[in-house]
XYZ file of C-alpha atoms in Angstrom:
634
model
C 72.294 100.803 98.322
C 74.910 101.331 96.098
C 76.905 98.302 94.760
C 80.482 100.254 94.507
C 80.703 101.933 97.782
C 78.719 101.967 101.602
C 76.538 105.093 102.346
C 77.354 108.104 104.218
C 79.258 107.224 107.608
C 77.599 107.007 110.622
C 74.281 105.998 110.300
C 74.352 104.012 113.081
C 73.155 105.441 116.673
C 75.378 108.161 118.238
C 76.561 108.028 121.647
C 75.612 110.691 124.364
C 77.731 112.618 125.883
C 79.964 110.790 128.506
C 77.411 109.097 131.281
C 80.028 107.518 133.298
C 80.204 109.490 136.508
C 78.945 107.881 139.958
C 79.639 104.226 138.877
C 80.442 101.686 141.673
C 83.762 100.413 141.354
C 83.092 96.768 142.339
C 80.341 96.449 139.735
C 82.651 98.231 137.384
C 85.390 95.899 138.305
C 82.952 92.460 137.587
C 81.302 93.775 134.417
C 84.662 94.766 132.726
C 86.094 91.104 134.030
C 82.865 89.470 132.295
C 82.915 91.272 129.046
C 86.772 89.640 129.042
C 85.465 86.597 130.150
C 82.883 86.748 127.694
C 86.102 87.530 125.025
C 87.668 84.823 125.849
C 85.463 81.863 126.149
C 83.791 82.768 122.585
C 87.390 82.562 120.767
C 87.979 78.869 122.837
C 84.670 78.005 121.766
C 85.492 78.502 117.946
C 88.742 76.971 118.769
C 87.350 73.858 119.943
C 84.876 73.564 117.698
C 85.999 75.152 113.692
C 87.981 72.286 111.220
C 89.955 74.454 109.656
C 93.992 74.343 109.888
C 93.416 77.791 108.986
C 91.086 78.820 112.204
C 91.468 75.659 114.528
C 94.851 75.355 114.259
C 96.327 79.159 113.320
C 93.996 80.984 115.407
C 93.220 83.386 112.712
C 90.322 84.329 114.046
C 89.043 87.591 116.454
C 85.976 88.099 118.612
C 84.652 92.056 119.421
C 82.249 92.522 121.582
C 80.461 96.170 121.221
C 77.581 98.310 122.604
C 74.720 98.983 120.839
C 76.229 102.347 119.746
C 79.002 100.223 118.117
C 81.682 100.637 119.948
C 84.428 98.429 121.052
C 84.466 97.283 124.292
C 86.837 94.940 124.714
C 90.898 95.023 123.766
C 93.119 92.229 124.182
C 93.021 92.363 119.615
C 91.614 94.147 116.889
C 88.234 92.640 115.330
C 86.022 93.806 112.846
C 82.550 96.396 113.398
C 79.274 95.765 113.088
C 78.558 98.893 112.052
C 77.848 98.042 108.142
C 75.143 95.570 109.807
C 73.602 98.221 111.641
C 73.988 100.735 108.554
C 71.745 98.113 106.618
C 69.342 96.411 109.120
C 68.280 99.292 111.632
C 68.668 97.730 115.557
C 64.873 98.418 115.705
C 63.932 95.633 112.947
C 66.420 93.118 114.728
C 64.981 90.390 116.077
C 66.289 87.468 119.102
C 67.690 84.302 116.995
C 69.021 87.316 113.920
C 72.796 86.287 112.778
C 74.317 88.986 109.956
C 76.928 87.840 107.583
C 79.433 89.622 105.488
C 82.758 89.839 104.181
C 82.629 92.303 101.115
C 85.423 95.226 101.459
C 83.899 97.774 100.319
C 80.648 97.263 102.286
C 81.459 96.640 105.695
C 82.943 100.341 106.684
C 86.446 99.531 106.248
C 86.574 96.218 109.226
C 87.226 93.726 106.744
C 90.818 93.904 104.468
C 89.780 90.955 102.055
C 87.123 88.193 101.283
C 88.500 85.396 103.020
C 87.790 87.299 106.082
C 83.788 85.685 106.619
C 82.305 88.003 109.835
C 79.395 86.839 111.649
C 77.163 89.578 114.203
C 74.895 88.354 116.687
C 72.631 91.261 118.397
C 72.180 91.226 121.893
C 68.508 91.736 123.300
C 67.184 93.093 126.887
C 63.669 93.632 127.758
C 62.674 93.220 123.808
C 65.693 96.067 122.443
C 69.170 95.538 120.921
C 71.896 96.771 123.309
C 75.185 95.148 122.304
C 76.667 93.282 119.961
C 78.889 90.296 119.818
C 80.874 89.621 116.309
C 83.458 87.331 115.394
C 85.602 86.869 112.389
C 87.766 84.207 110.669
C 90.233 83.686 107.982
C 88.462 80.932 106.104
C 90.298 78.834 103.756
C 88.535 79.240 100.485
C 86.050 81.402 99.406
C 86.023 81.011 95.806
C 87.951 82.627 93.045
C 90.303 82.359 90.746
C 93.069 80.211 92.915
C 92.696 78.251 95.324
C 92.847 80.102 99.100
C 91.489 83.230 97.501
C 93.912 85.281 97.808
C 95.473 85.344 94.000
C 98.426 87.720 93.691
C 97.776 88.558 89.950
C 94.459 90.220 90.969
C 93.394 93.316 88.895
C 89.749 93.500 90.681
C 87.928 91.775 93.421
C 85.930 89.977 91.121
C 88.806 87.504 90.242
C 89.526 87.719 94.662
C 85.950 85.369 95.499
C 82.783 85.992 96.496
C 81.788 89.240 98.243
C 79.004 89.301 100.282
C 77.258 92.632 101.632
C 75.669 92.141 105.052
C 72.758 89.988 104.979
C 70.695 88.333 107.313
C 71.751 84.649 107.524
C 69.769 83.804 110.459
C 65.706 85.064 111.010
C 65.033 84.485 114.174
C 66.508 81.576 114.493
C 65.819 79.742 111.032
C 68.517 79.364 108.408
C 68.119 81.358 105.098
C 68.461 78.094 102.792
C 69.214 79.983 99.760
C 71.994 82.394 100.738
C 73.480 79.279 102.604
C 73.684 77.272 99.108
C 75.195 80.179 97.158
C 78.063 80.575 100.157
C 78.836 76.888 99.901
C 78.474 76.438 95.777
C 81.233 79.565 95.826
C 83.985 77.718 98.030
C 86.533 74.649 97.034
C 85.867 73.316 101.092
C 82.160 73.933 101.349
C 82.088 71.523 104.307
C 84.705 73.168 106.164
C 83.857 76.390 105.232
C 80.758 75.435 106.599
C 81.644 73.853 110.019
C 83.538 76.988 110.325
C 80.577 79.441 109.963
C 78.356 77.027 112.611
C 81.485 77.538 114.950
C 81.820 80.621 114.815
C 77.927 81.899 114.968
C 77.140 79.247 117.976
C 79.998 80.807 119.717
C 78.753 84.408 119.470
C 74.962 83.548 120.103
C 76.281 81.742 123.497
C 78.250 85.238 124.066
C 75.344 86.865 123.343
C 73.093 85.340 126.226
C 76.219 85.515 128.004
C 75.914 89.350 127.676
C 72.398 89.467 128.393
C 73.074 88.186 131.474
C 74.866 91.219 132.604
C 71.820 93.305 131.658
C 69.415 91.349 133.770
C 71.228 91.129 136.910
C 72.202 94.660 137.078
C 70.028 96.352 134.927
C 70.775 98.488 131.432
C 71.403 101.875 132.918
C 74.198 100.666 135.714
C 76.099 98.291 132.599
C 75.920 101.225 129.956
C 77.194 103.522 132.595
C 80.234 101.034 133.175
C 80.431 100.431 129.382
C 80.992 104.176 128.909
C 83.254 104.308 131.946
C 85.787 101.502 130.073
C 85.543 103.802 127.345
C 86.448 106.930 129.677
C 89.519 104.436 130.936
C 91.067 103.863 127.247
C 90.677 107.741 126.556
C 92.420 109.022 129.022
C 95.312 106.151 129.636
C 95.965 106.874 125.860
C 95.282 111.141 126.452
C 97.378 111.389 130.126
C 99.734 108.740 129.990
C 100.938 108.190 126.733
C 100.357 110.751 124.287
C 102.097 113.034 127.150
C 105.366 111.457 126.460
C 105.069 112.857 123.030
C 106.851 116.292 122.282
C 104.374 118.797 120.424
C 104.975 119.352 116.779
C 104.610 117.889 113.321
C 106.673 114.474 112.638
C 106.478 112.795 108.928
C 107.559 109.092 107.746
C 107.121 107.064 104.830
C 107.247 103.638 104.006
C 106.692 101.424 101.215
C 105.090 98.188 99.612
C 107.578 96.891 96.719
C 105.703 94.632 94.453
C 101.980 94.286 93.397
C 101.975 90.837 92.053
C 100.867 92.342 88.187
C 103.450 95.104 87.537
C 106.661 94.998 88.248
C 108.369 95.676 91.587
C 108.718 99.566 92.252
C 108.008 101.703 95.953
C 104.916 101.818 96.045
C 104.530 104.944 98.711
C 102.660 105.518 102.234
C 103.023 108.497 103.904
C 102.420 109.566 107.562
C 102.645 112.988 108.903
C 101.801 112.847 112.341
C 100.385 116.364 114.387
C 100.573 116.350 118.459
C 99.401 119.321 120.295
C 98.134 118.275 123.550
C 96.255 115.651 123.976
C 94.788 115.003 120.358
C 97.071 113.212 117.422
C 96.050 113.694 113.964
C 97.508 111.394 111.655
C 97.506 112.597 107.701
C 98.114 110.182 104.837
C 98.190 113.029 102.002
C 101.025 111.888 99.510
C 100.166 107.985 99.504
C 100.403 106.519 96.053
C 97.456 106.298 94.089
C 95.806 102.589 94.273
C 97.899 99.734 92.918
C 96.664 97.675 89.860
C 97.400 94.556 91.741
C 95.972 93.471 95.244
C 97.817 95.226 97.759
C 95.332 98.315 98.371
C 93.429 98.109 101.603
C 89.919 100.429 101.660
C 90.286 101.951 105.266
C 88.823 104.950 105.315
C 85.146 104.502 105.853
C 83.484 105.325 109.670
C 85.917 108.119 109.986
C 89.054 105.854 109.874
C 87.356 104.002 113.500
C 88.746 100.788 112.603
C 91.929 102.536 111.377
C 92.695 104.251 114.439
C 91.891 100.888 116.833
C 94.234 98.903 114.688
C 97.486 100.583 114.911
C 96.768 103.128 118.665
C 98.019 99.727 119.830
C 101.733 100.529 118.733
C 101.563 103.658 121.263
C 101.709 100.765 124.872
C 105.292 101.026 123.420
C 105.370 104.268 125.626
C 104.575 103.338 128.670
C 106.563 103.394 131.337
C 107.423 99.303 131.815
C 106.179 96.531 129.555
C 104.551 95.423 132.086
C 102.006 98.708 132.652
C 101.838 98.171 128.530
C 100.676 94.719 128.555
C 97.864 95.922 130.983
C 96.595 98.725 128.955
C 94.045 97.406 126.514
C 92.888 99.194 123.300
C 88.972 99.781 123.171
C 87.051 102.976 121.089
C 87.745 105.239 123.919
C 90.930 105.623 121.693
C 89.215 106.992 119.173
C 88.413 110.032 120.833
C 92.540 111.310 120.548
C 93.057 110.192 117.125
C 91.944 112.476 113.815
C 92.576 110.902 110.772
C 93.144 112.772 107.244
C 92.716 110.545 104.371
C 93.962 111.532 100.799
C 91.473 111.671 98.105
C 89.513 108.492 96.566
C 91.992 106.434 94.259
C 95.061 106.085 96.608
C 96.633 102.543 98.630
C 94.860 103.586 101.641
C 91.538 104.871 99.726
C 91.195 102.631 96.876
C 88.050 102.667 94.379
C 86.143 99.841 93.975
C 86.890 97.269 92.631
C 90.091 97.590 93.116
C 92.042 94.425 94.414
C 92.300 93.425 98.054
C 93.312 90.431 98.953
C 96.718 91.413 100.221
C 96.034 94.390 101.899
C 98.087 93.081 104.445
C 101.067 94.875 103.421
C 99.912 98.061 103.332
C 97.432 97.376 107.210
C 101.352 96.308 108.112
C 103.316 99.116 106.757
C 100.439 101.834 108.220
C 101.839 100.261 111.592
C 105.607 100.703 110.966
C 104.518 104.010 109.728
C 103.286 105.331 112.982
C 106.242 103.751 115.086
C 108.299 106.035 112.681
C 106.707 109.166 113.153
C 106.486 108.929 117.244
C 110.325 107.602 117.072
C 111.300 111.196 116.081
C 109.761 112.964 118.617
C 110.761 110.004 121.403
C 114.873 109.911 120.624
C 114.054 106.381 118.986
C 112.329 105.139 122.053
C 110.170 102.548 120.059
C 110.065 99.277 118.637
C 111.932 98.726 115.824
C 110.394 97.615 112.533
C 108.375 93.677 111.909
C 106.543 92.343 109.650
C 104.602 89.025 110.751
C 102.078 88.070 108.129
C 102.554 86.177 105.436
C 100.331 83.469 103.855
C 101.848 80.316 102.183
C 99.708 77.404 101.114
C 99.951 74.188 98.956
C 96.967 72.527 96.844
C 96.209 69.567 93.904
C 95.103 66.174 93.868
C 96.661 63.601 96.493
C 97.378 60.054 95.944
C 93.836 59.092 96.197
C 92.803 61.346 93.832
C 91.009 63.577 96.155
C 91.848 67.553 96.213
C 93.975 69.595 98.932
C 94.534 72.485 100.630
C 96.786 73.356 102.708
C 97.055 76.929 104.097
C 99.560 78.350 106.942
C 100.496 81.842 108.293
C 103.764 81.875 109.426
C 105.150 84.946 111.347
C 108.421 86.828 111.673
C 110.815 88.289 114.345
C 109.400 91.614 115.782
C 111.893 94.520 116.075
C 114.953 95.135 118.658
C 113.681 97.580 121.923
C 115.601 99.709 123.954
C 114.960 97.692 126.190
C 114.894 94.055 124.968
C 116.096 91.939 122.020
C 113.015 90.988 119.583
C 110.666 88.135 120.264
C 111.289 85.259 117.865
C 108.912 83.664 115.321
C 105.319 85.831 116.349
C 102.450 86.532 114.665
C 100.873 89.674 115.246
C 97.699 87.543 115.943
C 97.311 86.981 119.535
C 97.658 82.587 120.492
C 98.300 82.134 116.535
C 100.854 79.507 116.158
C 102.514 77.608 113.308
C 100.948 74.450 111.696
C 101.852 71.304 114.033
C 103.835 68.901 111.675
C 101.805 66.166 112.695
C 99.016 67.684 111.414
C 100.382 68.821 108.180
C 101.769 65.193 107.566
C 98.450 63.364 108.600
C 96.209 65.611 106.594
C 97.621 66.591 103.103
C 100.767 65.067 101.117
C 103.495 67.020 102.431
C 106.846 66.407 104.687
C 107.790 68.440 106.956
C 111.650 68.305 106.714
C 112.756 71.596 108.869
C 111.150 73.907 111.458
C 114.068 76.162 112.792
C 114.877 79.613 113.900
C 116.097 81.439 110.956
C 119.826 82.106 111.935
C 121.343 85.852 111.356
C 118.056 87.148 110.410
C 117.288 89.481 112.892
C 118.662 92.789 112.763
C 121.543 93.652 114.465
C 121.799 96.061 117.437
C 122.489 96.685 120.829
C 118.886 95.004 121.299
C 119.006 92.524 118.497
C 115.762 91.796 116.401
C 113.906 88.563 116.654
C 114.013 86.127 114.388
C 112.143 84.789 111.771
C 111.304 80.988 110.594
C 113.199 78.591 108.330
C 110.094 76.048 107.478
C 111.156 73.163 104.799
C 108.527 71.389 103.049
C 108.706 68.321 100.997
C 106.016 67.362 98.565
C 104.624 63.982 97.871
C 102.979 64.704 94.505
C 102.616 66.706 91.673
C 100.923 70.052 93.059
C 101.739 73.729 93.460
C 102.433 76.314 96.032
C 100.884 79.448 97.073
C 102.222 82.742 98.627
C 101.116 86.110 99.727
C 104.120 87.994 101.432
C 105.940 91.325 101.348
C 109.142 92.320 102.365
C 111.252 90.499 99.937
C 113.814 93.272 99.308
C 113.000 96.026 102.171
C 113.747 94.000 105.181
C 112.213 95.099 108.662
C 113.731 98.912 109.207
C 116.370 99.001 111.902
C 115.892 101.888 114.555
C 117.831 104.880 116.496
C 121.360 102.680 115.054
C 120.225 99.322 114.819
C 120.368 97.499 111.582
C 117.637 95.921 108.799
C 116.542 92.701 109.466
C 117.120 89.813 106.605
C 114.026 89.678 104.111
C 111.666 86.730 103.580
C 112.316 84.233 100.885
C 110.657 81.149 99.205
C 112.646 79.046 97.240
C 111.742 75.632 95.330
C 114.632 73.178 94.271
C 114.825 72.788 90.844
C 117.543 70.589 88.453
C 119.600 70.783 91.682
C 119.283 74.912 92.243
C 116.874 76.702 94.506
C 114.955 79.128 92.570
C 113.242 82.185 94.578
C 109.403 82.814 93.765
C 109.142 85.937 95.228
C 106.278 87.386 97.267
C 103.175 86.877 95.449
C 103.091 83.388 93.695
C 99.730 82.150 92.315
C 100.044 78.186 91.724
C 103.828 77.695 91.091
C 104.646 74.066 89.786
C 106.187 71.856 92.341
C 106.825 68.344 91.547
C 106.836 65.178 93.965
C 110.261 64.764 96.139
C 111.077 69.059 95.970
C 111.514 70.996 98.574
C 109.601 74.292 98.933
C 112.068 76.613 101.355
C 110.507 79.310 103.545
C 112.491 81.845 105.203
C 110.698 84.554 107.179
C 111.358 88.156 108.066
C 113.911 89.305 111.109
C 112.409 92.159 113.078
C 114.722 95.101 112.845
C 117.877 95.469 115.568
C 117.476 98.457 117.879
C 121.066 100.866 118.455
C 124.767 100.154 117.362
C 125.532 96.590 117.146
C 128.690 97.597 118.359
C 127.356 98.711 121.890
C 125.899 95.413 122.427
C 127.452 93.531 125.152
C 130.002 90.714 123.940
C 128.897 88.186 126.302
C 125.257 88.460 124.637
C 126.892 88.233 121.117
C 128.904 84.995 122.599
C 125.227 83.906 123.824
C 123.916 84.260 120.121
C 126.341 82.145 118.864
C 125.987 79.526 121.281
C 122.195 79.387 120.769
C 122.457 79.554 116.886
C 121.325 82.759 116.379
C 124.045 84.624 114.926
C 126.350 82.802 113.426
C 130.384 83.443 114.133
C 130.576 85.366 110.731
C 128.149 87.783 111.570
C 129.493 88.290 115.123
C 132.594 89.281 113.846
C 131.098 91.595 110.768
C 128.174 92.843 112.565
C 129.213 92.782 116.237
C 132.295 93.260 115.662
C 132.952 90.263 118.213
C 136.029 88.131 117.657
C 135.582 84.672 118.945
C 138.703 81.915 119.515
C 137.561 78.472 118.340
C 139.812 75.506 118.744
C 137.481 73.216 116.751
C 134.779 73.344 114.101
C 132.371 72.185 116.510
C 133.286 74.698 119.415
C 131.591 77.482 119.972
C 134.702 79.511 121.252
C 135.539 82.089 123.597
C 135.768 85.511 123.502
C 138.849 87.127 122.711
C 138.195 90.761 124.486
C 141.553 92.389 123.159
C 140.736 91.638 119.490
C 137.208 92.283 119.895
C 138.168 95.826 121.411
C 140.663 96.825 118.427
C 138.197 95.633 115.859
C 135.269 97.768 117.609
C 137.311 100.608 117.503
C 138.480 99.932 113.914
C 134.749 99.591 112.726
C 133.399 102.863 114.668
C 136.331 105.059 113.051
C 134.843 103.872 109.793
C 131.090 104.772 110.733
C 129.584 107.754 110.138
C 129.268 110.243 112.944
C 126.017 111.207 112.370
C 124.089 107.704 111.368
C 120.440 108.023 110.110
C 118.086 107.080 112.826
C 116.112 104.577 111.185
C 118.396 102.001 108.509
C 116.022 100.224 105.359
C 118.801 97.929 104.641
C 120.661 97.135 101.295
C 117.009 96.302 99.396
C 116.012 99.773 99.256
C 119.144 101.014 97.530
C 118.513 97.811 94.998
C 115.285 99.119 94.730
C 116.148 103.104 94.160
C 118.529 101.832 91.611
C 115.952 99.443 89.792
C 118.472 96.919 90.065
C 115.979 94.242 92.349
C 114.615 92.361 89.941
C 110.998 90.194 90.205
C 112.990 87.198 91.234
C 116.368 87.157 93.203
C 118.777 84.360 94.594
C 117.831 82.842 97.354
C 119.282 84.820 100.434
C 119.476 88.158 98.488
């Protein structure tokens, strides 16, 4: 097998034609409640069981369970595939005890974005053949490279990003291979907890995995495939029938951008989206991206046809469904593959990078690909979507502690997600489902930190008639000498506002120094901090939805009261004029002031206001006036 790319797509078993006609409903009913079951109590297994913050704590982890064609089954998230397994270790030389390991990016058919992302793939037997698949997949604290976390914004190549590893058979029928085992742990800074992690996470999917079998021996492989290919059949036409029919025929383009690389300086770096409906088939065309980035942002996704592509971001389409509710219910399996085309540019772009092109933050552009398609379907929807979020981004300490011992710490802390047209933004999510910030307690207990602040981040969701949620205000104090870590985008181009509604505020880091807070930017390596500063994080706002002006004073008044907009940007934004007899009170509204002021700002607006709003950083940007550090707050 070649070392610089994976072979030909789909070598892995093809799926007959549909099979799924003449199920029983009831059995239908209990084996798609089991497979969720089955979901479920593998991810609280790792839960209980992994030691790192990272997993235990953050829940950065995902479970997929599959058939043996490789397909998704399940859908509450996105997970990796096990189709690079299959691609190297035919189902026919599997045996019961096998357990498959990988993590390389360019060898796994596009399911893993970057090496910290250790999968593990347990086969499933029945009456002596394979005939599912359970997987699971963590963000693991360290595995190797050239800083600490492995995930080093200055990365030219993967080599400096860790250590890849192609899928290979860590488990042979049941025994451990010793040697592979010893180079994983020699290649990581926690090779105990990198360790624990891996036992976690493999014991939970072999329990799925007998779990699964189950289902096989009491009702027999014919009646569960059937019902596999009928929740298939489900996704397919939900996706074909319900939503995609809300979308107008015709051709819709968008484009979006990542604006720094961590090696050369900050420019727009370019993704582009047409999108072409006609019936009920989407394709999606990337033609125009950039070419690949010297630093780490590229993200390899088109391998398998673009499979685990098109499951990662048909989620954003629930947006049209009639009521949240009916869009919480719908759940996103590889049925939904059989609406989506996807046309990728040629080798050497973002989205299509050559090896070995850097990875490790990939997360910008896997983010941006999402805002992209909520752009494209807003157009032919009169701005009936979410507006734009952006909840990833990594920040991390590490050095020596007062007992001379090394640390670690690693966190993902998320944003506000946009304004709807039918709902302000949630506050502080992560687009990982149950993932959570860091407990203090824990940071405090395990590593020499303070935490000093944990806070909504106030006026930094976009304004609108639907407001955008807001992001985090996290304040860390450290205890020694050591440095930080970050990995985040969206430190000029806040969070697009949609259909009227305004930018959300941009993340920022800041450490104090000689009494001033100097920003890091995005991508920060190992910056210095010493004992007794304070390391400031300030996450994204999601992205208001509609005129700020239409939104009802007595919500504004609300905001205020709550500490999420402040009186200042009631007034500017909201145009919302509050009476306050004291510093401390809140006020009231004054309604005849508030009216002239509206009516002053809307003669000043334009009559014809672009449907989606980037905010001030993309004119800085245009301009080349942003610079690779700004003030805090900028």
């Amino acid at each position: 097998m070649s070392l610089t790319s994976a072979k030909p797509s789909k070598p892995w078993p093809t799926a007959p034609a549909s099979v799924a006609s003449n199920v029983d409903p009831i059995i239908l009913q209990i084996i798609e409640g089991t497979l969720n079951s089955i979901e479920a109590e593998i991810e609280y297994a790792i839960e209980r069981t992994a030691r790192s913050p990272m997993i235990r704590e953050a829940h950065d982890y995902r479970v997929g369970l599959f058939d043996r064609y490789c397909r998704k089954l399940t859908g509450r998230s996105y997970s990796a595939m096990p189709n690079a397994v299959v691609r190297d270790f035919p189902p026919e030389t599997m045996r019961p005890g096998d357990v498959f390991l990988m993590n390389d990016t360019y060898l796994t058919e596009g399911s893993i974005g970057h090496l910290p992302d250790l999968c593990s793939t347990v086969p499933v037997f029945h009456e002596g053949e394979v005939v599912a698949y359970i997987q699971a997949f963590g963000h693991h604290d360290d595995i190797g490279g050239k800083v600490p976390g492995s995930m080093p914004g200055t990365a030219a190549t993967v080599f400096e990003e860790g250590l890849a590893i192609p899928p290979v058979k860590l488990y042979s029928e049941g025994v451990r291979n010793e040697a592979v085992y010893t180079i994983i742990k020699r290649n990581t800074r926690v090779p105990e907890m990198l360790a624990a992690d891996l036992d976690s996470e493999m014991q939970a999917c072999i329990m799925g995995a007998r779990r699964m079998a189950g289902l096989f021996e009491r009702f027999g492989r014919a009646q569960v495939e059937a019902c596999f290919q009928a929740i298939l059949d489900k996704c397919r036409d939900i996706y074909r029938n319900e939503l995609l029919a809300k979308i107008a025929d015709g051709e819709y383009v968008w484009e979006d951008y990542v604006e720094h690389d961590g090696v050369t300086d900050p420019k727009l770096h370019k993704l582009v989206m047409k999108m072409i409906k006609k019936g009920g088939r989407i394709t999606l065309d990337f033609t125009g991206t950039d070419p690949q980035s010297t630093g780490p942002i590229n993200w390899p996704a088109d391998y398998a046809d673009g499979a685990f592509l098109i499951k990662w971001i048909a989620p954003i389409l629930r947006n049209l469904a009639d009521t949240p509710e009916r869009a919480a219910e719908i759940h996103v399996n590889e049925g939904v593959c059989e609406v989506f085309d996807i046309v990728f540019p040629p080798k050497g772009t973002l989205i299509t990078p050559e090896w070995p092109a850097a990875t490790n933050a990939r997360s910008f552009v896997l983010l941006r690909v999402l805002g992209l398609l909520a752009g494209v379907v807003a157009q032919a929807v009169d701005g009936r979507m979410p507006a734009d979020q952006e909840t990833i981004r990594y920040t991390g300490f590490y050095g020596t502690d007062a007992d001379g011992n090394s640390f670690l710490s690693r966190e993902v802390l998320g944003g506000g997600s946009g304004g709807r047209y039918y709902a302000d933004g949630n506050d502080a999510i992560h687009i990982v489902p149950d993932s959570r910030n860091q407990p203090a307690e824990f940071t405090e207990t395990r590593f020499p930190l303070l935490v000093e602040k944990l806070a909504l981040n106030t006026d930094s969701g976009g304004a609108g008639l639907r407001r955008g949620g807001l992001g985090y205000e996290k304040h860390y104090r450290a205890l020694v000498d050591c440095r930080t870590i970050v990995t985040a985008d969206r430190v000029r181009l806040g969070c697009y506002g949609l259909n009227g509604g305004k930018a959300g505020a941009p993340f920022c880091v800041t450490v104090d120094l000689d009494g001033e807070a100097r920003d890091l930017g995005g991508l920060v390596d190992g910056e210095p901090v010493l004992a007794g500063q304070i390391v400031r994080v300030v996450t994204t706002g999601g992205g208001g939805w509609g005129d700020p002006l239409q939104r009802e004073p007595e919500r504004v008044h609300q905001d205020v009261i709550e500490g999420r907009v402040s009186p200042e940007r009631a007034r500017e934004d909201y145009g919302v004029v509050l009476i306050r007899a004291s510093g401390l009170d809140d006020g009231e509204i004054d309604h005849d002031a508030t009216e002239k002021l509206r009516a002053d700002k809307r003669a000043q607006q334009s009559p014809s206001p672009p449907m989606i709003d980037r905010g001030a950083g993309y004119d800085l940007m245009l301009s080349g006036q942003a610079k690779p550090r700004m003030k805090a707050g900028v």
